[in-house]
Amino acid sequence: MNRRYQHARPATTARIVAPNAAWACVLAGIAWLASGLPASAAEPEQPPTGAGLTATIAALDAAVFDAFNRCAEPGQLDRHAGYFDPAVEFYHDTGGVTWTREAMLDNTRKYVCGKFTRELVPGSLAVYPVAGFGAIARGEHRFCQSGAGTCDGQADFVIVWRLRDGQWQITRVLSFGHRAAGNG
């Protein structure tokens, strides 16, 4: 009977080999970390704070809506799309909800391009950091008839920006409180 259990002894050998396999994994992990991968692979990327964050988000807001305002021009709708996560959620109080970048772009193509532009109401942009993620931008914007120079509509907005691998993308948009321009 004891001989049977002696033949089962190779499990002891497995216990001796396992620490070597564990060390191999540790060494492989150290080599991977030392291979020059960005720090964001190990821990969440921290966005800038204070005035640096506000300036960054203000510049992004200007860029995304520059492309939005020119979306009837070749390449501009694609440029605009690049600012949005593929799974962006867009909540519009009068237009409803879209759950993807493609659905949002389809609406932009149909209802915006060549018809109206967006202006940020000066002094309305406020930016709040989201630790380990990005930022929340809140403000007011006006909508102006393309080529007419008149702004008929106004609304409030909230945009959630994510910083990942050095790139900022919009993950959520709320556009609400649509009203005639100038009626606060």
Coordinates of C-alpha atoms in Angstrom, one line a residue:
M1 CA 0.0 0.0 0.0
N2 CA 2.8 2.4 0.7
R3 CA 4.3 1.7 -2.7
R4 CA 1.2 3.1 -4.3
Y5 CA 1.7 6.4 -2.4
Q6 CA 5.3 6.4 -3.3
H7 CA 4.4 6.4 -7.0
A8 CA 2.2 9.5 -6.3
R9 CA 5.3 11.4 -5.1
P10 CA 5.8 13.3 -8.4
A11 CA 3.4 15.9 -6.9
T12 CA 6.2 16.9 -4.6
T13 CA 8.4 17.6 -7.6
A14 CA 5.6 19.8 -9.0
R15 CA 5.8 21.8 -5.8
I16 CA 9.5 22.3 -6.3
V17 CA 9.1 23.3 -9.9
A18 CA 6.3 25.8 -9.2
P19 CA 8.5 28.4 -7.5
N20 CA 10.7 28.4 -10.5
A21 CA 7.7 29.0 -12.8
A22 CA 6.6 31.7 -10.4
W23 CA 10.0 33.4 -10.7
A24 CA 9.8 33.1 -14.4
C25 CA 6.5 34.9 -14.4
V26 CA 7.9 37.6 -12.1
L27 CA 10.9 38.1 -14.3
A28 CA 8.8 38.2 -17.5
G29 CA 6.6 40.9 -15.8
I30 CA 9.6 43.0 -14.9
A31 CA 10.9 42.7 -18.4
W32 CA 7.5 43.7 -19.8
L33 CA 7.4 46.8 -17.5
A34 CA 10.9 47.7 -18.4
S35 CA 10.2 47.4 -22.2
G36 CA 9.2 51.0 -22.5
L37 CA 5.4 50.7 -22.4
P38 CA 3.7 53.9 -21.3
A39 CA 2.9 54.3 -17.6
S40 CA -0.8 54.3 -18.5
A41 CA -0.6 50.6 -19.0
A42 CA 0.2 50.1 -15.3
E43 CA -2.0 52.8 -13.7
P44 CA -4.7 55.3 -14.8
E45 CA -3.4 58.4 -16.6
Q46 CA -3.9 61.6 -14.6
P47 CA -5.2 64.6 -16.4
P48 CA -3.8 68.0 -15.8
T49 CA -5.4 70.1 -13.2
G50 CA -6.4 73.8 -12.7
A51 CA -5.8 76.2 -15.4
G52 CA -3.9 73.6 -17.5
L53 CA -7.0 71.4 -17.6
T54 CA -9.3 74.3 -18.4
A55 CA -7.1 75.4 -21.2
T56 CA -6.8 71.8 -22.6
I57 CA -10.6 71.3 -22.5
A58 CA -11.3 74.8 -24.0
A59 CA -9.0 74.0 -26.9
L60 CA -10.6 70.6 -27.4
D61 CA -14.1 72.2 -27.3
A62 CA -13.0 74.7 -30.0
A63 CA -11.5 72.0 -32.2
V64 CA -14.4 69.5 -32.0
F65 CA -16.9 72.2 -32.8
D66 CA -14.7 73.8 -35.5
A67 CA -15.1 70.4 -37.3
F68 CA -18.8 70.3 -36.4
N69 CA -19.4 73.7 -37.8
R70 CA -17.7 72.8 -41.1
C71 CA -19.0 69.2 -41.3
A72 CA -20.5 69.9 -44.8
E73 CA -16.9 70.2 -46.1
P74 CA -15.0 67.1 -47.2
G75 CA -13.2 65.4 -44.3
Q76 CA -14.6 67.5 -41.5
L77 CA -17.3 65.1 -40.4
D78 CA -14.6 62.4 -40.0
R79 CA -12.4 64.9 -38.1
H80 CA -15.4 65.6 -35.8
A81 CA -15.9 61.9 -35.3
G82 CA -12.4 61.4 -34.1
Y83 CA -13.2 63.3 -30.9
F84 CA -15.8 60.7 -29.9
D85 CA -15.5 57.3 -28.3
P86 CA -17.2 54.7 -30.5
A87 CA -19.6 53.9 -27.7
V88 CA -20.5 57.6 -26.9
E89 CA -23.8 58.3 -25.4
F90 CA -25.5 61.5 -26.5
Y91 CA -28.6 62.7 -24.6
H92 CA -30.5 65.5 -26.3
D93 CA -33.7 66.7 -24.5
T94 CA -35.6 67.2 -27.7
G95 CA -33.9 64.8 -30.1
G96 CA -33.6 61.8 -27.8
V97 CA -30.7 59.5 -27.1
T98 CA -28.0 58.0 -29.4
W99 CA -25.9 55.1 -28.1
T100 CA -23.0 55.1 -30.6
R101 CA -20.7 57.4 -32.5
E102 CA -22.2 56.2 -35.8
A103 CA -25.8 57.0 -34.7
M104 CA -24.7 60.4 -33.5
L105 CA -22.8 61.2 -36.7
D106 CA -25.8 60.1 -38.8
N107 CA -27.9 62.7 -36.9
T108 CA -25.2 65.3 -37.4
R109 CA -25.1 64.6 -41.1
K110 CA -28.9 64.8 -41.5
Y111 CA -29.7 67.7 -39.2
V112 CA -26.6 69.9 -38.8
C113 CA -24.2 69.9 -41.7
G114 CA -24.8 72.9 -43.9
K115 CA -27.8 74.0 -41.8
F116 CA -26.4 75.5 -38.6
T117 CA -23.3 76.1 -36.5
R118 CA -22.6 76.0 -32.8
E119 CA -21.0 78.8 -30.7
L120 CA -19.8 78.6 -27.2
V121 CA -21.4 81.3 -25.0
P122 CA -18.4 83.3 -23.9
G123 CA -17.5 82.9 -20.2
S124 CA -19.9 79.9 -19.8
L125 CA -17.3 77.1 -19.9
A126 CA -16.5 75.4 -16.6
V127 CA -14.2 72.4 -16.3
Y128 CA -14.0 69.9 -13.5
P129 CA -11.3 67.2 -13.2
V130 CA -12.3 63.5 -12.8
A131 CA -9.4 61.8 -11.1
G132 CA -7.9 58.9 -13.1
F133 CA -10.3 59.5 -16.0
G134 CA -10.5 63.0 -17.5
A135 CA -12.8 65.9 -17.1
I136 CA -16.3 67.2 -17.2
A137 CA -17.1 70.4 -19.1
R138 CA -20.2 72.4 -18.5
G139 CA -21.4 75.4 -20.4
E140 CA -23.9 77.1 -22.7
H141 CA -24.0 77.1 -26.5
R142 CA -25.9 78.9 -29.2
F143 CA -27.0 77.6 -32.6
C144 CA -26.8 79.9 -35.6
Q145 CA -28.2 79.5 -39.1
S146 CA -25.4 78.8 -41.5
G147 CA -24.6 81.8 -43.6
A148 CA -27.3 84.0 -42.0
G149 CA -25.3 85.2 -39.0
T150 CA -28.3 84.9 -36.7
C151 CA -28.4 82.7 -33.6
D152 CA -31.9 81.5 -32.8
G153 CA -31.3 78.7 -30.3
Q154 CA -29.5 78.2 -27.1
A155 CA -28.9 75.3 -24.7
D156 CA -26.9 74.0 -21.8
F157 CA -24.4 71.2 -22.2
V158 CA -22.3 68.7 -20.3
I159 CA -19.5 66.8 -22.0
V160 CA -17.5 64.1 -20.3
W161 CA -14.0 63.8 -21.7
R162 CA -11.7 60.7 -21.1
L163 CA -7.9 60.8 -21.3
R164 CA -6.5 57.5 -22.4
D165 CA -3.1 56.8 -23.8
G166 CA -2.5 60.5 -24.3
Q167 CA -5.7 61.0 -26.3
W168 CA -8.8 62.8 -25.2
Q169 CA -12.2 61.5 -26.3
I170 CA -15.8 62.4 -25.5
T171 CA -17.7 59.5 -23.8
R172 CA -20.9 61.3 -22.8
V173 CA -22.8 64.4 -24.0
L174 CA -25.9 66.0 -22.5
S175 CA -27.5 68.9 -24.5
F176 CA -30.6 70.2 -22.7
G177 CA -32.7 73.2 -21.9
H178 CA -33.1 74.2 -25.5
R179 CA -34.7 77.6 -25.8
A180 CA -34.7 80.7 -27.9
A181 CA -31.3 82.4 -27.9
G182 CA -30.9 85.2 -25.3
N183 CA -33.7 83.9 -23.0
G184 CA -31.2 82.6 -20.4

